[in-house]
Amino acid sequence: MSNAVQTNWAAQVHGAAKIYGSGENEVRALDHVTVGFEKGAFTAIMGPSGSGKSTLMQCAAGLDRLTAGTAFIGDVDITKLGEKALTLLRRDKVGFIFQQFNLLPTLTAQENITFPLDLAGRKPDADWMAHVVGTVGLADRLNHKPSELSGGQQQRVAVARALVEQPEIIFADEPTGNLDSTSSAEILSFMENAVREFGQTVVMVTHDPVAASHASRVLFLADGRIVDELMAPTRDSILDRMRNLGD
Amino acid sequence: MFSYALKSLRANLTRLIATALAVILGIGFLASGLMLTDAMRSGLTGDVEEQYKNVDFAIIATAGSDQSGGMDFQLTVPASALATARSTPGVEAAAGEIQADARVLRADGTTVNLRSQGRSWIADSELNPLSLDEGSAPKGSAQVVLDRKLATEAGVSVGDTVSVQTPAGTKQFKVSGISSFGRQDALDDGGTISFSEETAVQVLNAGTPGFSDVLLRTSGDPATVQAALEEALPTSVAIQTGEQFVSDAAESASAFISILRPVLQGFAYLSMFVAAFVIFNTFSVVVTQRFRELALIRAVGGTPAQVRRSLIFEGMAIGVIASALGIVAGAVLAIGLQTLLRQFDMEIPGAGVKVSTYTVVLCMIIGVLVTTLSVIVPAFRAGRTKPVEAMRASAIDNSGSSPVRAVFGAIFLLGSVALLLANRFVGVQWFYLTFGALFLFIGLFIGGPLLARVFAILVRPVMGLFGMTGRLAADNAVRNPKRTATTANALVIGLFLVTLVTVSGEAMKTALVDQLSSASSPDFIISSEGAIDPKLVASINKTEGVTNIAAVKSSVAVESTGQSTFVAAASLDQLTKSAGLKVTAGSAEAVASGSGIAIPDFSNFGGGALSSPGSVASAGLGDSVSLRTVGGQDLILPVVAVYEGSLESFVGNVMNPETFKTVVGDKPVTRVFVRAEPGQADAVGQRLEKVLQGYTGVEVQPGNFIGQIVGSIFDFLIAAVNALLAMSVIVALVGIVNTMTLSIFERRRELGMVRALGMTRQQVGRMVRFEAVLIGLLGTLVGMGAGILLSWVVISSIADGAIDLSFNWARVGLIFLVGILVGVVASILPARRATRLNMLDAMSEA
């Protein structure tokens, strides 16, 4: 497998399988998928409900374990890591943006942003912090609690949290799923900028063609397999491919 | 809706087990107390009824109308009364009872049973509670009857010779027979040794004729016999019918149960009160969790009343089941307690547990009532659920954090502190104290959420030192200030009372012991419940290192006013030399010559309380008092001396032996005060112990023993009350476990998220543990704070500033540690649950 460990991949899975149940009840959520996520790239994963797109993301991000195959973050084989080592790896190398319940309600925006760093007992780089906060436009909202922020502002805090620790890779699971179109566009452009300006790697699971069109590469999943791939996608080209998949 | 209530009970079973546990514990404590005391009472009174079943009348000694003297002096029926009764027509049989400590010794000098009793053998077989199994009744001065228990323990049979130790010394006796009591082997716990009547007077009563009571068996018309007896007998004795005598005896045998029972019940009710908090809290959270489900019921057409009824029914069902389980738990606890005490060689009367209908009905009513009342408020809140809330994403209980409530809470708390401080500094007023304490309680309950929030603000920076987990724990602890406050309040109640009892008890103990030890006292006091033999008095006087002794005969006399008073025959001169007593007015010689009596001056003990016009207590030098003699005449005695002394050397009104005999008749010496050579006290004490060997019921004590006894009584009471209060602390612990478990359930999505973001299981566990400890800390600080404040104010108002609140910091620290420990123990289960949470499942739940 040593040839698989190439430095231009931020994360990759080889022969990844996730199987629930057995015998007649067997469900193959992931059916031997091999895919890599290039460093500094913005990859979107699309597919109908039950296609395995969330499972792929969760296994690649170290949130869930594969039934078979291997998964790498950077050059670390995460399938060989124990519970604690995997948690620490997520803390230090992976950023997350979820659809909802992204923030801790008792902490301020600022405290939420530095949460993973605080867990590790590290101090954020002040200049970088200021830069990230400025980019997502939260400078005047840092002392607010999540309940005092709009949905869009809450997701911006989540984006800032993912960016501030400069992780190896950011996984975003339907980050715009609960937002109106204006807020969605904002969040997507922040992620796009992060890739373009800071060389950040982002992997996003979405079912929204508009959201996916912000990515540089779109993977299409169906029945636990990668069935198609599209580079430099547009909204129309994505819709076109989706029609072909019979969705 | 009832079937819905039952189904939801089953679905939420684990969650409701904790609720039930609070009821089970509370009812268990209540039931075990009732069952134990019932068993004890029937054990004790049953024996008394058996013992006196054939008694038609009894002659008892009286000390006039007023017997509230306090100290328990044994009154005796004079021997002449027995003779008079025997010659009264209609009396078939009469027997005087004499009872004192007596022990059978083995060949090596060891005692067979330390609690055995000596009694006079009653010749009449119907009056005698004991029946002869083998051999014959004791005759003359060298025979005894042992009961089956003692004979078995000592391994002796009829015809053997045994050594028996009595108040008159050790002597050899021949065992003439073996007795038993009904179907039992023994009448007295430790066995009975029976002597012939004349011998009993000699060995159990130091030769002084007199009985604790006289039992009569009569024939013919009871009224006629009673009238004849009343006619013949002196006024210093009274006639009781058999039933009256048995019921008095049964009452005094089980008197301590009448005190023990309400005390135990009081503490059980307290833990039920605490349990009410736990139940209320659990149900509030359960309702919050089921918000959407309840809203759905409303949306599909359930009326508010139906929702309400189903929840109240759910509460009642838990009440019924848990109360029933509580009664079973109570029985187990009671049996366990008996077994435990037996391990420490403390036999409590009455074997097993007695489950009376009263106990079962009371426990069921209390359990169901408390549970039902505790769920009413949550049920009404559930009834107010709006159908539209079924569609909302989250349900967070924000009630109780209103600013109005906080303001009222603060007003009550500040008001109570102001009133209590006014009581301390402006002047003691019961108005200040009562309303101060009342406002304190109201303030703690209304202001609980406010206190919780202030607490969080204060601890947050400190907890921040433990990193992110500490800070989150501080925040989480007051996410729902009302729930946290209710949880902590359960602990507040228990620890408040523990602190109050400990701190004020310690302060009172210190003050009292200091006061008692301040007066000068004898070096040793030798005393006996029965009598001290004249030979023994002589040996004490001859003991090496003893410089002075004062032998005292004591009794209760009746004044012409009907009031009873203590009288003693002793030499004031000897009392001065051996007991440190001071004659402050008049002369000792005048008392010794018989021209009058000496009365004690109680002013340094605040003794005015005993006085009534014309009585000894209010007399002074030069006054006269009038005492009723055994002969039935009034004897006027001038007060010719006044003395002061310590409480230990209090002997009452001192007179010379001749006057004493005229007033109360012949009595044995019951106390000897001893003065030792300076610096030799320890050696003399050991020698006296040796001199007393062989005499039962005679004890030597250090001269200031009352201070020591009072000190140890206080220690015992403080410890016992705290042990009972521990029940409520345990219930509070269950409450914290409950609240934490439910909070974690509510926050599971959030916990999943932080795990995804890189919080390790260890950090999650630490966070939850911190939170539980913080709730424990909140309850501890508030409870102890309120307890210390109130103790300080109460103590200073009782003693009018005379008692300083001397803190026993070790004890206060111990209470604090207990509070923290409750938090730590309570966190174990919830922390385990939180760390085992499946991250993805938790996050994906809608």
mmCIF file of N, CA and C in Angstrom, chain A residues 41-123:
data_model
loop_
_atom_site.group_PDB
_atom_site.id
_atom_site.type_symbol
_atom_site.label_atom_id
_atom_site.label_comp_id
_atom_site.label_asym_id
_atom_site.label_seq_id
_atom_site.Cartn_x
_atom_site.Cartn_y
_atom_site.Cartn_z
ATOM 1 N N ALA A 41 -7.926 21.337 -2.852
ATOM 2 C CA ALA A 41 -9.059 21.246 -3.783
ATOM 3 C C ALA A 41 -10.374 21.322 -3.015
ATOM 4 N N PHE A 42 -11.462 21.715 -3.717
ATOM 5 C CA PHE A 42 -12.803 21.795 -3.136
ATOM 6 C C PHE A 42 -13.618 20.709 -3.818
ATOM 7 N N THR A 43 -13.882 19.610 -3.122
ATOM 8 C CA THR A 43 -14.571 18.476 -3.718
ATOM 9 C C THR A 43 -15.998 18.408 -3.165
ATOM 10 N N ALA A 44 -16.954 18.205 -4.043
ATOM 11 C CA ALA A 44 -18.334 18.005 -3.607
ATOM 12 C C ALA A 44 -18.705 16.549 -3.832
ATOM 13 N N ILE A 45 -19.450 15.961 -2.867
ATOM 14 C CA ILE A 45 -19.934 14.590 -3.028
ATOM 15 C C ILE A 45 -21.452 14.675 -3.141
ATOM 16 N N MET A 46 -21.990 14.170 -4.254
ATOM 17 C CA MET A 46 -23.436 14.231 -4.469
ATOM 18 C C MET A 46 -24.012 12.836 -4.640
ATOM 19 N N GLY A 47 -25.281 12.771 -4.531
ATOM 20 C CA GLY A 47 -25.933 11.485 -4.719
ATOM 21 C C GLY A 47 -27.279 11.509 -4.048
ATOM 22 N N PRO A 48 -28.172 10.638 -4.468
ATOM 23 C CA PRO A 48 -29.500 10.591 -3.864
ATOM 24 C C PRO A 48 -29.428 10.090 -2.413
ATOM 25 N N SER A 49 -30.532 10.225 -1.661
ATOM 26 C CA SER A 49 -30.590 9.719 -0.291
ATOM 27 C C SER A 49 -30.266 8.229 -0.283
ATOM 28 N N GLY A 50 -29.436 7.804 0.647
ATOM 29 C CA GLY A 50 -29.092 6.394 0.742
ATOM 30 C C GLY A 50 -28.010 5.970 -0.226
ATOM 31 N N SER A 51 -27.421 6.944 -0.932
ATOM 32 C CA SER A 51 -26.384 6.579 -1.899
ATOM 33 C C SER A 51 -25.070 6.269 -1.205
ATOM 34 N N GLY A 52 -24.922 6.674 0.075
ATOM 35 C CA GLY A 52 -23.693 6.417 0.795
ATOM 36 C C GLY A 52 -22.794 7.620 0.879
ATOM 37 N N LYS A 53 -23.302 8.794 0.450
ATOM 38 C CA LYS A 53 -22.410 9.966 0.441
ATOM 39 C C LYS A 53 -22.020 10.400 1.852
ATOM 40 N N SER A 54 -22.990 10.355 2.800
ATOM 41 C CA SER A 54 -22.650 10.730 4.177
ATOM 42 C C SER A 54 -21.737 9.693 4.818
ATOM 43 N N THR A 55 -22.000 8.413 4.514
ATOM 44 C CA THR A 55 -21.158 7.348 5.066
ATOM 45 C C THR A 55 -19.720 7.506 4.590
ATOM 46 N N LEU A 56 -19.566 7.841 3.295
ATOM 47 C CA LEU A 56 -18.213 8.040 2.748
ATOM 48 C C LEU A 56 -17.494 9.146 3.511
ATOM 49 N N MET A 57 -18.228 10.277 3.700
ATOM 50 C CA MET A 57 -17.625 11.399 4.420
ATOM 51 C C MET A 57 -17.262 11.007 5.849
ATOM 52 N N GLN A 58 -18.198 10.331 6.545
ATOM 53 C CA GLN A 58 -17.962 9.982 7.961
ATOM 54 C C GLN A 58 -16.779 9.027 8.118
ATOM 55 N N CYS A 59 -16.657 8.087 7.175
ATOM 56 C CA CYS A 59 -15.544 7.136 7.270
ATOM 57 C C CYS A 59 -14.222 7.792 6.905
ATOM 58 N N ALA A 60 -14.255 8.683 5.906
ATOM 59 C CA ALA A 60 -13.026 9.366 5.502
ATOM 60 C C ALA A 60 -12.565 10.338 6.583
ATOM 61 N N ALA A 61 -13.540 10.882 7.367
ATOM 62 C CA ALA A 61 -13.210 11.885 8.379
ATOM 63 C C ALA A 61 -12.873 11.264 9.736
ATOM 64 N N GLY A 62 -13.003 9.946 9.830
ATOM 65 C CA GLY A 62 -12.679 9.302 11.102
ATOM 66 C C GLY A 62 -13.781 9.400 12.119
ATOM 67 N N LEU A 63 -15.011 9.678 11.654
ATOM 68 C CA LEU A 63 -16.154 9.679 12.576
ATOM 69 C C LEU A 63 -16.718 8.271 12.722
ATOM 70 N N ASP A 64 -16.539 7.461 11.670
ATOM 71 C CA ASP A 64 -17.075 6.100 11.668
ATOM 72 C C ASP A 64 -15.980 5.175 11.147
ATOM 73 N N ARG A 65 -16.139 3.886 11.388
ATOM 74 C CA ARG A 65 -15.100 2.945 10.982
ATOM 75 C C ARG A 65 -15.575 2.099 9.805
ATOM 76 N N LEU A 66 -14.662 1.777 8.922
ATOM 77 C CA LEU A 66 -14.967 0.963 7.741
ATOM 78 C C LEU A 66 -15.113 -0.501 8.145
ATOM 79 N N THR A 67 -15.944 -1.214 7.385
ATOM 80 C CA THR A 67 -16.015 -2.653 7.578
ATOM 81 C C THR A 67 -14.792 -3.308 6.925
ATOM 82 N N ALA A 68 -14.376 -2.773 5.767
ATOM 83 C CA ALA A 68 -13.180 -3.275 5.079
ATOM 84 C C ALA A 68 -12.527 -2.122 4.337
ATOM 85 N N GLY A 69 -11.247 -2.277 4.022
ATOM 86 C CA GLY A 69 -10.530 -1.229 3.306
ATOM 87 C C GLY A 69 -9.759 -0.340 4.249
ATOM 88 N N THR A 70 -9.094 0.647 3.686
ATOM 89 C CA THR A 70 -8.289 1.553 4.500
ATOM 90 C C THR A 70 -8.678 3.000 4.223
ATOM 91 N N ALA A 71 -8.408 3.860 5.199
ATOM 92 C CA ALA A 71 -8.672 5.289 5.038
ATOM 93 C C ALA A 71 -7.479 6.056 5.578
ATOM 94 N N PHE A 72 -7.059 7.074 4.824
ATOM 95 C CA PHE A 72 -5.899 7.874 5.233
ATOM 96 C C PHE A 72 -6.314 9.325 5.422
ATOM 97 N N ILE A 73 -5.770 9.951 6.441
ATOM 98 C CA ILE A 73 -5.810 11.411 6.528
ATOM 99 C C ILE A 73 -4.347 11.829 6.508
ATOM 100 N N GLY A 74 -3.961 12.629 5.490
ATOM 101 C CA GLY A 74 -2.555 12.902 5.273
ATOM 102 C C GLY A 74 -1.884 11.566 4.991
ATOM 103 N N ASP A 75 -0.832 11.223 5.735
ATOM 104 C CA ASP A 75 -0.203 9.925 5.524
ATOM 105 C C ASP A 75 -0.476 8.968 6.677
ATOM 106 N N VAL A 76 -1.525 9.267 7.466
ATOM 107 C CA VAL A 76 -1.857 8.405 8.609
ATOM 108 C C VAL A 76 -3.002 7.458 8.237
ATOM 109 N N ASP A 77 -2.768 6.160 8.441
ATOM 110 C CA ASP A 77 -3.818 5.166 8.205
ATOM 111 C C ASP A 77 -4.755 5.177 9.412
ATOM 112 N N ILE A 78 -5.912 5.828 9.279
ATOM 113 C CA ILE A 78 -6.770 5.992 10.460
ATOM 114 C C ILE A 78 -7.487 4.708 10.854
ATOM 115 N N THR A 79 -7.522 3.702 9.959
ATOM 116 C CA THR A 79 -8.157 2.441 10.334
ATOM 117 C C THR A 79 -7.317 1.689 11.359
ATOM 118 N N LYS A 80 -6.044 2.104 11.525
ATOM 119 C CA LYS A 80 -5.181 1.432 12.503
ATOM 120 C C LYS A 80 -5.157 2.162 13.848
ATOM 121 N N LEU A 81 -5.834 3.315 13.912
ATOM 122 C CA LEU A 81 -5.755 4.112 15.136
ATOM 123 C C LEU A 81 -6.787 3.660 16.177
ATOM 124 N N GLY A 82 -6.402 3.783 17.425
ATOM 125 C CA GLY A 82 -7.350 3.509 18.519
ATOM 126 C C GLY A 82 -8.290 4.687 18.687
ATOM 127 N N GLU A 83 -9.286 4.473 19.566
ATOM 128 C CA GLU A 83 -10.330 5.469 19.808
ATOM 129 C C GLU A 83 -9.759 6.838 20.172
ATOM 130 N N LYS A 84 -8.817 6.833 21.109
ATOM 131 C CA LYS A 84 -8.321 8.116 21.607
ATOM 132 C C LYS A 84 -7.447 8.807 20.560
ATOM 133 N N ALA A 85 -6.563 8.034 19.925
ATOM 134 C CA ALA A 85 -5.678 8.615 18.916
ATOM 135 C C ALA A 85 -6.504 9.188 17.772
ATOM 136 N N LEU A 86 -7.573 8.483 17.417
ATOM 137 C CA LEU A 86 -8.426 8.949 16.329
ATOM 138 C C LEU A 86 -9.119 10.266 16.717
ATOM 139 N N THR A 87 -9.568 10.339 17.978
ATOM 140 C CA THR A 87 -10.208 11.573 18.456
ATOM 141 C C THR A 87 -9.231 12.747 18.386
ATOM 142 N N LEU A 88 -8.003 12.483 18.844
ATOM 143 C CA LEU A 88 -7.004 13.562 18.846
ATOM 144 C C LEU A 88 -6.646 13.973 17.418
ATOM 145 N N LEU A 89 -6.624 12.987 16.511
ATOM 146 C CA LEU A 89 -6.343 13.301 15.106
ATOM 147 C C LEU A 89 -7.456 14.186 14.534
ATOM 148 N N ARG A 90 -8.701 13.845 14.832
ATOM 149 C CA ARG A 90 -9.823 14.684 14.380
ATOM 150 C C ARG A 90 -9.686 16.087 14.925
ATOM 151 N N ARG A 91 -9.313 16.149 16.207
ATOM 152 C CA ARG A 91 -9.207 17.453 16.853
ATOM 153 C C ARG A 91 -8.157 18.323 16.165
ATOM 154 N N ASP A 92 -7.006 17.700 15.834
ATOM 155 C CA ASP A 92 -5.875 18.490 15.355
ATOM 156 C C ASP A 92 -5.804 18.623 13.837
ATOM 157 N N LYS A 93 -6.344 17.633 13.095
ATOM 158 C CA LYS A 93 -6.106 17.625 11.647
ATOM 159 C C LYS A 93 -7.369 17.815 10.814
ATOM 160 N N VAL A 94 -8.559 17.718 11.427
ATOM 161 C CA VAL A 94 -9.797 17.734 10.658
ATOM 162 C C VAL A 94 -10.716 18.852 11.159
ATOM 163 N N GLY A 95 -11.279 19.588 10.204
ATOM 164 C CA GLY A 95 -12.284 20.585 10.576
ATOM 165 C C GLY A 95 -13.649 20.085 10.156
ATOM 166 N N PHE A 96 -14.687 20.449 10.926
ATOM 167 C CA PHE A 96 -16.039 19.980 10.596
ATOM 168 C C PHE A 96 -17.021 21.141 10.514
ATOM 169 N N ILE A 97 -17.894 21.056 9.520
ATOM 170 C CA ILE A 97 -19.052 21.962 9.480
ATOM 171 C C ILE A 97 -20.266 21.076 9.263
ATOM 172 N N PHE A 98 -21.177 21.069 10.243
ATOM 173 C CA PHE A 98 -22.362 20.228 10.134
ATOM 174 C C PHE A 98 -23.551 21.051 9.678
ATOM 175 N N GLN A 99 -24.641 20.322 9.369
ATOM 176 C CA GLN A 99 -25.849 21.015 8.906
ATOM 177 C C GLN A 99 -26.490 21.840 10.033
ATOM 178 N N GLN A 100 -26.591 21.215 11.232
ATOM 179 C CA GLN A 100 -27.154 21.929 12.378
ATOM 180 C C GLN A 100 -26.492 21.446 13.668
ATOM 181 N N PHE A 101 -26.847 22.099 14.763
ATOM 182 C CA PHE A 101 -26.235 21.797 16.064
ATOM 183 C C PHE A 101 -24.722 21.825 15.967
ATOM 184 N N ASN A 102 -24.242 22.898 15.313
ATOM 185 C CA ASN A 102 -22.822 23.052 15.108
ATOM 186 C C ASN A 102 -22.115 23.665 16.303
ATOM 187 N N LEU A 103 -22.891 24.447 17.074
ATOM 188 C CA LEU A 103 -22.245 25.273 18.100
ATOM 189 C C LEU A 103 -22.714 24.887 19.497
ATOM 190 N N LEU A 104 -21.848 25.160 20.460
ATOM 191 C CA LEU A 104 -22.230 24.934 21.854
ATOM 192 C C LEU A 104 -22.989 26.161 22.359
ATOM 193 N N PRO A 105 -24.211 25.968 22.829
ATOM 194 C CA PRO A 105 -25.066 27.119 23.151
ATOM 195 C C PRO A 105 -24.559 27.970 24.318
ATOM 196 N N THR A 106 -23.740 27.374 25.194
ATOM 197 C CA THR A 106 -23.302 28.162 26.363
ATOM 198 C C THR A 106 -22.075 29.016 26.060
ATOM 199 N N LEU A 107 -21.415 28.743 24.922
ATOM 200 C CA LEU A 107 -20.184 29.480 24.619
ATOM 201 C C LEU A 107 -20.476 30.631 23.667
ATOM 202 N N THR A 108 -19.657 31.691 23.748
ATOM 203 C CA THR A 108 -19.795 32.799 22.819
ATOM 204 C C THR A 108 -19.251 32.385 21.453
ATOM 205 N N ALA A 109 -19.487 33.239 20.442
ATOM 206 C CA ALA A 109 -18.986 32.955 19.097
ATOM 207 C C ALA A 109 -17.480 32.731 19.129
ATOM 208 N N GLN A 110 -16.783 33.635 19.781
ATOM 209 C CA GLN A 110 -15.321 33.518 19.878
ATOM 210 C C GLN A 110 -14.909 32.191 20.515
ATOM 211 N N GLU A 111 -15.578 31.836 21.649
ATOM 212 C CA GLU A 111 -15.215 30.603 22.341
ATOM 213 C C GLU A 111 -15.525 29.373 21.494
ATOM 214 N N ASN A 112 -16.613 29.473 20.702
ATOM 215 C CA ASN A 112 -16.931 28.372 19.806
ATOM 216 C C ASN A 112 -15.860 28.220 18.725
ATOM 217 N N ILE A 113 -15.368 29.357 18.241
ATOM 218 C CA ILE A 113 -14.361 29.307 17.170
ATOM 219 C C ILE A 113 -13.076 28.645 17.671
ATOM 220 N N THR A 114 -12.688 28.973 18.902
ATOM 221 C CA THR A 114 -11.417 28.429 19.406
ATOM 222 C C THR A 114 -11.609 27.104 20.144
ATOM 223 N N PHE A 115 -12.852 26.564 20.124
ATOM 224 C CA PHE A 115 -13.154 25.360 20.910
ATOM 225 C C PHE A 115 -12.172 24.196 20.685
ATOM 226 N N PRO A 116 -11.924 23.783 19.407
ATOM 227 C CA PRO A 116 -10.998 22.653 19.215
ATOM 228 C C PRO A 116 -9.573 22.968 19.704
ATOM 229 N N LEU A 117 -9.161 24.236 19.535
ATOM 230 C CA LEU A 117 -7.834 24.622 20.013
ATOM 231 C C LEU A 117 -7.785 24.587 21.540
ATOM 232 N N ASP A 118 -8.880 25.064 22.172
ATOM 233 C CA ASP A 118 -8.948 25.037 23.635
ATOM 234 C C ASP A 118 -8.895 23.613 24.174
ATOM 235 N N LEU A 119 -9.592 22.707 23.439
ATOM 236 C CA LEU A 119 -9.564 21.302 23.856
ATOM 237 C C LEU A 119 -8.140 20.780 23.872
ATOM 238 N N ALA A 120 -7.362 21.223 22.875
ATOM 239 C CA ALA A 120 -5.973 20.762 22.758
ATOM 240 C C ALA A 120 -5.063 21.558 23.671
ATOM 241 N N GLY A 121 -5.605 22.611 24.289
ATOM 242 C CA GLY A 121 -4.792 23.462 25.151
ATOM 243 C C GLY A 121 -3.857 24.362 24.353
ATOM 244 N N ARG A 122 -4.236 24.657 23.095
ATOM 245 C CA ARG A 122 -3.392 25.534 22.270
ATOM 246 C C ARG A 122 -4.022 26.914 22.176
ATOM 247 N N LYS A 123 -3.171 27.910 21.963
ATOM 248 C CA LYS A 123 -3.651 29.279 21.765
ATOM 249 C C LYS A 123 -3.739 29.547 20.264
#
